[in-house]
mmCIF file of C-alpha atoms in Angstrom:
data_model
loop_
_atom_site.group_PDB
_atom_site.id
_atom_site.type_symbol
_atom_site.label_atom_id
_atom_site.label_comp_id
_atom_site.label_asym_id
_atom_site.label_seq_id
_atom_site.Cartn_x
_atom_site.Cartn_y
_atom_site.Cartn_z
ATOM 1 C CA MET V 1 123.361 -119.566 161.309
ATOM 2 C CA MET V 2 124.621 -117.782 164.413
ATOM 3 C CA ILE V 3 121.183 -116.781 165.725
ATOM 4 C CA SER V 4 119.686 -120.255 165.522
ATOM 5 C CA ARG V 5 122.755 -121.744 167.239
ATOM 6 C CA PHE V 6 122.423 -119.187 170.032
ATOM 7 C CA VAL V 7 118.694 -119.897 170.435
ATOM 8 C CA LEU V 8 119.327 -123.640 170.447
ATOM 9 C CA SER V 9 121.999 -123.292 173.138
ATOM 10 C CA ALA V 10 119.745 -121.065 175.254
ATOM 11 C CA TRP V 11 116.854 -123.508 174.931
ATOM 12 C CA ARG V 12 118.995 -126.450 175.999
ATOM 13 C CA LEU V 13 120.268 -124.470 178.966
ATOM 14 C CA VAL V 14 116.931 -123.316 180.358
ATOM 15 C CA ILE V 15 115.078 -126.618 179.906
ATOM 16 C CA ALA V 16 117.590 -128.228 182.281
ATOM 17 C CA LEU V 17 116.324 -126.016 185.125
ATOM 18 C CA PRO V 18 113.837 -127.311 187.713
ATOM 19 C CA PHE V 19 110.326 -126.210 186.761
ATOM 20 C CA SER V 20 109.910 -123.695 189.599
ATOM 21 C CA LEU V 21 113.235 -122.041 188.725
ATOM 22 C CA TYR V 22 112.482 -122.193 185.011
ATOM 23 C CA GLN V 23 109.153 -120.459 185.669
ATOM 24 C CA GLY V 24 110.897 -117.584 187.415
ATOM 25 C CA VAL V 25 113.671 -117.215 184.838
ATOM 26 C CA ALA V 26 111.389 -117.493 181.787
ATOM 27 C CA GLY V 27 108.840 -115.111 183.291
ATOM 28 C CA ALA V 28 111.455 -112.525 184.253
ATOM 29 C CA VAL V 29 113.259 -112.640 180.903
ATOM 30 C CA CYS V 30 110.035 -112.303 178.915
ATOM 31 C CA SER V 31 108.799 -109.459 181.114
ATOM 32 C CA LEU V 32 112.068 -107.570 180.581
ATOM 33 C CA LEU V 33 111.930 -108.089 176.835
ATOM 34 C CA VAL V 34 108.343 -106.828 176.503
ATOM 35 C CA CYS V 35 109.387 -103.188 176.831
ATOM 36 C CA GLY V 36 112.163 -103.601 174.290
ATOM 37 C CA VAL V 37 109.875 -105.227 171.751
ATOM 38 C CA LEU V 38 107.189 -102.562 172.142
ATOM 39 C CA LEU V 39 109.717 -99.695 172.022
ATOM 40 C CA PHE V 40 111.926 -100.888 169.167
ATOM 41 C CA GLY V 41 109.826 -103.390 167.242
ATOM 42 C CA HIS V 42 108.092 -100.689 165.234
ATOM 43 C CA GLU V 43 106.668 -102.836 162.429
ATOM 44 C CA ARG V 44 105.287 -105.605 164.670
ATOM 45 C CA ARG V 45 103.927 -103.027 167.109
ATOM 46 C CA LYS V 46 102.126 -101.260 164.270
ATOM 47 C CA VAL V 47 100.604 -104.520 163.010
ATOM 48 C CA LEU V 48 99.520 -105.500 166.526
ATOM 49 C CA TRP V 49 97.912 -102.139 167.254
ATOM 50 C CA THR V 50 96.262 -101.896 163.833
ATOM 51 C CA ASN V 51 94.692 -105.341 164.178
ATOM 52 C CA LEU V 52 93.354 -104.682 167.665
ATOM 53 C CA THR V 53 91.954 -101.307 166.589
ATOM 54 C CA LEU V 54 90.254 -102.760 163.519
ATOM 55 C CA CYS V 55 88.771 -105.725 165.360
ATOM 56 C CA PHE V 56 87.802 -103.945 168.571
ATOM 57 C CA PRO V 57 86.977 -100.356 167.553
ATOM 58 C CA ASP V 58 84.626 -99.855 170.501
ATOM 59 C CA THR V 59 87.130 -101.031 173.098
ATOM 60 C CA SER V 60 88.924 -98.392 175.150
ATOM 61 C CA PHE V 61 92.458 -97.242 174.346
ATOM 62 C CA ARG V 62 93.570 -98.471 177.755
ATOM 63 C CA GLN V 63 92.204 -101.974 177.166
ATOM 64 C CA ARG V 64 93.981 -102.245 173.824
ATOM 65 C CA VAL V 65 97.238 -101.197 175.509
ATOM 66 C CA VAL V 66 96.748 -103.900 178.150
ATOM 67 C CA TRP V 67 96.058 -106.496 175.464
ATOM 68 C CA SER V 68 99.133 -105.378 173.528
ATOM 69 C CA VAL V 69 101.466 -105.745 176.504
ATOM 70 C CA GLN V 70 99.955 -109.101 177.444
ATOM 71 C CA HIS V 71 100.183 -110.315 173.855
ATOM 72 C CA VAL V 72 103.883 -109.538 173.523
ATOM 73 C CA TYR V 73 104.588 -111.283 176.835
ATOM 74 C CA PHE V 74 102.666 -114.401 175.800
ATOM 75 C CA TYR V 75 104.329 -114.358 172.370
ATOM 76 C CA LEU V 76 107.787 -114.302 173.956
ATOM 77 C CA ARG V 77 106.887 -116.897 176.556
ATOM 78 C CA THR V 78 105.553 -119.373 174.023
ATOM 79 C CA PHE V 79 108.757 -118.903 172.017
ATOM 80 C CA VAL V 80 110.912 -119.679 175.065
ATOM 81 C CA ASP V 81 108.745 -122.695 175.909
ATOM 82 C CA ARG V 82 109.482 -124.226 172.522
ATOM 83 C CA GLY V 83 112.766 -125.291 174.104
ATOM 84 C CA TRP V 84 111.145 -127.969 176.249
ATOM 85 C CA LEU V 85 108.448 -128.654 173.653
ATOM 86 C CA TRP V 86 111.053 -129.535 171.021
ATOM 87 C CA PHE V 87 113.859 -130.900 173.184
ATOM 88 C CA GLY V 88 112.369 -131.790 176.561
ATOM 89 C CA ASP V 89 111.425 -135.236 177.828
ATOM 90 C CA GLN V 90 108.021 -136.682 177.027
ATOM 91 C CA ASP V 91 107.056 -136.630 180.719
ATOM 92 C CA VAL V 92 107.773 -132.900 180.877
ATOM 93 C CA ILE V 93 105.453 -132.237 177.965
ATOM 94 C CA MET V 94 102.668 -134.376 179.396
ATOM 95 C CA ASN V 95 102.935 -132.593 182.749
ATOM 96 C CA ARG V 96 102.984 -129.070 181.329
ATOM 97 C CA VAL V 97 100.546 -129.428 178.418
ATOM 98 C CA ILE V 98 97.220 -130.631 179.754
ATOM 99 C CA LEU V 99 94.392 -132.114 177.720
ATOM 100 C CA THR V 100 91.237 -130.743 179.306
ATOM 101 C CA ASN V 101 89.003 -133.464 177.839
ATOM 102 C CA PRO V 102 91.174 -136.483 176.909
ATOM 103 C CA GLU V 103 88.117 -138.720 176.586
ATOM 104 C CA LYS V 104 87.076 -136.790 173.452
ATOM 105 C CA LEU V 105 90.487 -137.279 171.879
ATOM 106 C CA HIS V 106 90.489 -141.000 172.653
ATOM 107 C CA ALA V 107 87.018 -141.366 171.131
ATOM 108 C CA LEU V 108 88.161 -139.429 168.078
ATOM 109 C CA SER V 109 91.275 -141.540 167.549
ATOM 110 C CA SER V 110 89.244 -144.742 167.610
ATOM 111 C CA GLN V 111 86.814 -143.748 164.836
ATOM 112 C CA SER V 112 87.327 -144.362 161.124
ATOM 113 C CA GLN V 113 85.860 -141.006 160.026
ATOM 114 C CA ARG V 114 88.281 -138.581 158.380
ATOM 115 C CA VAL V 115 89.017 -135.645 160.660
ATOM 116 C CA ILE V 116 90.197 -132.048 160.457
ATOM 117 C CA LEU V 117 91.500 -130.542 163.704
ATOM 118 C CA LEU V 118 90.892 -126.830 163.237
ATOM 119 C CA ALA V 119 93.521 -124.868 165.169
ATOM 120 C CA PRO V 120 93.081 -121.068 165.161
ATOM 121 C CA HIS V 121 96.256 -119.081 165.690
ATOM 122 C CA PHE V 122 96.400 -118.934 169.451
ATOM 123 C CA LEU V 123 99.980 -118.568 170.598
ATOM 124 C CA GLY V 124 100.046 -121.988 172.257
ATOM 125 C CA LEU V 125 99.219 -123.934 169.098
ATOM 126 C CA ASP V 126 102.700 -125.504 168.975
ATOM 127 C CA ALA V 127 102.124 -126.847 172.473
ATOM 128 C CA ALA V 128 98.839 -128.349 171.311
ATOM 129 C CA TRP V 129 100.479 -129.964 168.278
ATOM 130 C CA THR V 130 103.285 -131.481 170.349
ATOM 131 C CA ARG V 131 100.932 -132.802 173.018
ATOM 132 C CA LEU V 132 98.525 -134.255 170.475
ATOM 133 C CA SER V 133 101.430 -135.893 168.631
ATOM 134 C CA LEU V 134 101.955 -138.038 171.726
ATOM 135 C CA GLU V 135 98.461 -139.449 171.209
ATOM 136 C CA LEU V 136 98.053 -139.772 167.435
ATOM 137 C CA ASN V 137 99.796 -139.333 164.103
ATOM 138 C CA MET V 138 98.722 -136.243 162.163
ATOM 139 C CA VAL V 139 99.462 -134.292 159.020
ATOM 140 C CA THR V 140 99.855 -130.523 158.917
ATOM 141 C CA MET V 141 101.016 -127.818 156.551
ATOM 142 C CA TYR V 142 103.889 -125.489 157.370
ATOM 143 C CA SER V 143 105.670 -122.526 155.796
ATOM 144 C CA LYS V 144 109.304 -123.087 154.870
ATOM 145 C CA GLN V 145 111.757 -120.748 156.563
ATOM 146 C CA LYS V 146 114.272 -118.728 154.566
ATOM 147 C CA HIS V 147 117.155 -120.032 156.673
ATOM 148 C CA VAL V 148 117.802 -123.711 156.039
ATOM 149 C CA GLU V 149 119.150 -124.397 159.533
ATOM 150 C CA LEU V 150 116.136 -122.835 161.233
ATOM 151 C CA ASP V 151 113.783 -124.706 158.900
ATOM 152 C CA ARG V 152 115.483 -127.989 159.810
ATOM 153 C CA LEU V 153 115.230 -127.158 163.511
ATOM 154 C CA ILE V 154 111.480 -126.498 163.308
ATOM 155 C CA LEU V 155 110.815 -129.649 161.300
ATOM 156 C CA LYS V 156 112.785 -131.765 163.743
ATOM 157 C CA GLY V 157 111.024 -130.231 166.736
ATOM 158 C CA ARG V 158 107.537 -130.753 165.335
ATOM 159 C CA SER V 159 108.080 -134.312 164.129
ATOM 160 C CA ARG V 160 109.938 -135.817 167.093
ATOM 161 C CA PHE V 161 107.065 -138.022 168.324
ATOM 162 C CA GLY V 162 105.204 -140.677 166.385
ATOM 163 C CA ASN V 163 105.012 -140.632 162.604
ATOM 164 C CA GLN V 164 103.953 -137.065 161.868
ATOM 165 C CA LYS V 165 103.711 -135.709 158.327
ATOM 166 C CA LEU V 166 104.656 -132.087 157.702
ATOM 167 C CA VAL V 167 103.730 -130.810 154.255
ATOM 168 C CA SER V 168 105.196 -127.545 152.968
ATOM 169 C CA ARG V 169 102.935 -124.994 151.318
ATOM 170 C CA GLN V 170 105.020 -125.475 148.187
ATOM 171 C CA GLN V 171 103.855 -129.112 148.078
ATOM 172 C CA GLY V 172 100.253 -127.968 148.340
ATOM 173 C CA ALA V 173 96.886 -129.527 149.154
ATOM 174 C CA PRO V 174 97.339 -132.766 147.128
ATOM 175 C CA GLU V 175 99.783 -134.051 149.740
ATOM 176 C CA LEU V 176 97.295 -133.258 152.500
ATOM 177 C CA VAL V 177 94.569 -135.159 150.667
ATOM 178 C CA LYS V 178 96.876 -138.128 150.168
ATOM 179 C CA ALA V 179 97.734 -138.263 153.871
ATOM 180 C CA MET V 180 94.102 -137.864 154.955
ATOM 181 C CA LYS V 181 92.996 -140.656 152.635
ATOM 182 C CA SER V 182 95.541 -142.900 154.337
ATOM 183 C CA GLY V 183 93.975 -142.130 157.734
ATOM 184 C CA TYR V 184 95.869 -139.107 159.045
ATOM 185 C CA PRO V 185 93.857 -136.403 160.844
ATOM 186 C CA LEU V 186 94.692 -132.949 159.487
ATOM 187 C CA TYR V 187 95.885 -130.340 162.002
ATOM 188 C CA TYR V 188 95.041 -127.169 160.115
ATOM 189 C CA LEU V 189 95.581 -123.465 160.808
ATOM 190 C CA PRO V 190 92.803 -121.668 158.896
ATOM 191 C CA ASP V 191 93.347 -118.003 159.692
ATOM 192 C CA MET V 192 96.383 -116.589 157.891
ATOM 193 C CA ASP V 193 96.488 -114.245 154.914
ATOM 194 C CA PHE V 194 98.281 -115.959 152.026
ATOM 195 C CA GLY V 195 96.782 -113.738 149.343
ATOM 196 C CA ALA V 196 93.640 -113.919 147.245
ATOM 197 C CA LYS V 197 94.423 -117.277 145.620
ATOM 198 C CA ASN V 198 92.206 -120.075 146.994
ATOM 199 C CA ALA V 199 90.571 -117.529 149.317
ATOM 200 C CA VAL V 200 87.374 -115.516 149.584
ATOM 201 C CA PHE V 201 86.751 -112.179 151.279
ATOM 202 C CA VAL V 202 84.490 -112.593 154.300
ATOM 203 C CA PRO V 203 84.247 -110.578 157.525
ATOM 204 C CA PHE V 204 86.587 -111.218 160.418
ATOM 205 C CA PHE V 205 85.485 -109.043 163.331
ATOM 206 C CA GLY V 206 83.606 -106.977 160.749
ATOM 207 C CA VAL V 207 86.624 -106.406 158.483
ATOM 208 C CA PRO V 208 86.818 -108.134 155.072
ATOM 209 C CA ALA V 209 89.610 -110.706 155.275
ATOM 210 C CA ALA V 210 91.070 -113.030 152.648
ATOM 211 C CA THR V 211 90.077 -116.388 154.125
ATOM 212 C CA LEU V 212 91.312 -119.726 152.817
ATOM 213 C CA THR V 213 88.667 -122.108 151.491
ATOM 214 C CA THR V 214 90.719 -125.242 152.211
ATOM 215 C CA VAL V 215 88.725 -126.501 155.195
ATOM 216 C CA GLY V 216 85.354 -126.423 153.457
ATOM 217 C CA ARG V 217 86.714 -127.979 150.288
ATOM 218 C CA LEU V 218 88.507 -130.808 152.081
ATOM 219 C CA SER V 219 85.495 -131.475 154.271
ATOM 220 C CA ARG V 220 83.245 -131.779 151.214
ATOM 221 C CA LEU V 221 85.765 -133.771 149.175
ATOM 222 C CA LEU V 222 86.632 -136.314 151.854
ATOM 223 C CA GLY V 223 83.551 -136.220 154.061
ATOM 224 C CA ALA V 224 85.778 -135.055 156.910
ATOM 225 C CA GLN V 225 84.379 -133.950 160.255
ATOM 226 C CA VAL V 226 85.821 -130.727 161.697
ATOM 227 C CA TYR V 227 86.753 -130.340 165.373
ATOM 228 C CA PRO V 228 88.149 -127.023 166.691
ATOM 229 C CA VAL V 229 91.201 -127.174 168.965
ATOM 230 C CA THR V 230 92.159 -124.238 171.178
ATOM 231 C CA THR V 231 95.016 -123.661 173.602
ATOM 232 C CA LEU V 232 95.185 -121.461 176.697
ATOM 233 C CA PHE V 233 98.445 -120.566 178.453
ATOM 234 C CA LYS V 234 98.056 -120.044 182.202
ATOM 235 C CA SER V 235 100.633 -119.956 185.014
ATOM 236 C CA GLY V 236 103.262 -121.856 183.031
ATOM 237 C CA TYR V 237 100.933 -124.575 181.751
ATOM 238 C CA TYR V 238 99.092 -125.037 178.473
ATOM 239 C CA PHE V 239 95.506 -126.246 178.453
ATOM 240 C CA VAL V 240 94.403 -127.875 175.194
ATOM 241 C CA THR V 241 90.687 -128.272 174.512
ATOM 242 C CA LEU V 242 89.123 -130.379 171.772
ATOM 243 C CA HIS V 243 85.716 -128.841 171.051
ATOM 244 C CA ASP V 244 82.595 -130.468 169.656
ATOM 245 C CA ARG V 245 82.332 -131.262 165.963
ATOM 246 C CA LEU V 246 81.113 -128.383 163.816
ATOM 247 C CA ALA V 247 77.415 -129.042 163.267
ATOM 248 C CA GLY V 248 76.058 -128.400 159.783
ATOM 249 C CA PHE V 249 79.518 -128.111 158.279
ATOM 250 C CA PRO V 250 80.447 -127.928 155.477
ATOM 251 C CA GLU V 251 78.053 -125.367 154.072
ATOM 252 C CA GLU V 252 77.143 -125.449 150.398
ATOM 253 C CA SER V 253 79.516 -122.719 149.212
ATOM 254 C CA ASP V 254 83.106 -121.704 149.942
ATOM 255 C CA VAL V 255 81.906 -118.304 151.113
ATOM 256 C CA GLU V 256 79.475 -119.798 153.622
ATOM 257 C CA CYS V 257 82.158 -122.180 154.928
ATOM 258 C CA ALA V 258 84.643 -119.320 155.366
ATOM 259 C CA GLN V 259 82.035 -117.222 157.166
ATOM 260 C CA TYR V 260 81.233 -120.137 159.465
ATOM 261 C CA ILE V 261 84.888 -120.599 160.392
ATOM 262 C CA ASN V 262 85.572 -116.904 160.950
ATOM 263 C CA ARG V 263 82.532 -116.591 163.217
ATOM 264 C CA LEU V 264 83.755 -119.607 165.151
ATOM 265 C CA ILE V 265 87.240 -118.136 165.566
ATOM 266 C CA GLU V 266 85.784 -114.813 166.677
ATOM 267 C CA SER V 267 83.843 -116.556 169.439
ATOM 268 C CA LYS V 268 86.993 -118.293 170.702
ATOM 269 C CA VAL V 269 89.141 -115.154 170.472
ATOM 270 C CA ARG V 270 86.716 -113.079 172.541
ATOM 271 C CA ASN V 271 87.375 -115.444 175.453
ATOM 272 C CA ASN V 272 91.155 -115.097 175.130
ATOM 273 C CA VAL V 273 92.004 -111.914 173.215
ATOM 274 C CA ALA V 274 95.607 -111.411 174.327
ATOM 275 C CA GLN V 275 96.745 -114.900 173.275
ATOM 276 C CA TYR V 276 95.585 -114.693 169.658
ATOM 277 C CA LEU V 277 98.215 -113.964 166.977
ATOM 278 C CA TRP V 278 97.676 -110.236 166.420
ATOM 279 C CA THR V 279 101.155 -109.632 164.997
ATOM 280 C CA HIS V 280 100.204 -111.340 161.721
ATOM 281 C CA LYS V 281 99.053 -109.070 158.880
ATOM 282 C CA ARG V 282 95.622 -110.671 158.784
ATOM 283 C CA PHE V 283 94.188 -107.899 156.589
ATOM 284 C CA LYS V 284 97.145 -107.452 154.230
ATOM 285 C CA THR V 285 95.245 -108.610 151.127
ATOM 286 C CA ARG V 286 92.478 -106.148 150.382
ATOM 287 C CA PRO V 287 89.412 -106.332 148.144
ATOM 288 C CA PRO V 288 89.799 -104.284 144.940
ATOM 289 C CA GLY V 289 89.746 -100.558 145.656
ATOM 290 C CA GLN V 290 90.488 -100.769 149.395
ATOM 291 C CA THR V 291 93.591 -99.199 150.884
ATOM 292 C CA ASN V 292 96.346 -101.034 152.752
ATOM 293 C CA TYR V 293 95.935 -100.949 156.540
ATOM 294 C CA TYR V 294 99.596 -101.595 157.269
#
C-alpha cells in the first residue's frame, strides 16, 4: 500500500535525526498540519467537538476550542512518534518514555497474582505499551486493520520486544483468559464503543455510554487485580504512571464494575483533557429510543 510505504519511509527518516532537531521538525510539522486537519477533516472535527460538548457542557466555547486544537496537535505528534517507538533503538525508548514510579512496576512483576493493566485511551498509550514491554511480557487485544500491510506493520511494531501476545478482537476473550492463566498481565483498553454486545449503558461524564464489561468479568473469573496506567506527553517525552490497585474491585455486578471504571477514567481525564481520545465515537451506540449524536 502506497500510504503505508510512505509513512514507513518518513518514520525511518525522522528517527535518524538528533533528538533536538527531531523535536523541532516533529513539532513544526504537527503544528502546520493542525490547521489542515481542523479545516478539512470534517468528520473527525465533528466527532471531537461533539464529544467535548457532551462531556463538558458547562465549559466555555473558548476552552473547548483550545482543547480541540491541543488534541489534534497531540494526536499528530503521537502518530509521528510511533516511528521511534516501533523502529528506534531500545535506549531511545527508555530515554524518551519515562516510568514515573518504576518501583511499583518491579513489585508488580515479581508477584504471582494475575493482573490487569487498565489503560484508558490517552494518546500516549502506545508509548506506555512499548516502554512496559521492555520490562515484562503482556497480552493485549487489538483491532485488525483493513489493509493487510498496515496491520502487519502495527503488529510488528507492538511486538518487537520480549514475548508479547497480541490477540485480535476476532479471536475474542478466550485467548485473553488463556494467556492470563499462563501468567501474562493483560494490558486492556476499556473505553471504546464496540456496540451493545458484552456492554452495559452507564454514564460517562453524565452521558449514557456502551461500556464493555470485560474488566469486571475477567477480574471476577481469574481473581485478577486491576492497576490503572496513564500516560502524559510533555515537551517531547512520555511519562507513564502505574497507579494503585483498584480497591474494592470487582463490584458484584457488571453495571457496578462499568460505573466504577468510567468514574475512574473521568477523574484521570479531568487532569489531562486534551490528551484523551476525543476523536472516537464514544457515544455511537445509543440506548433504545435515543437519537444519534454524530
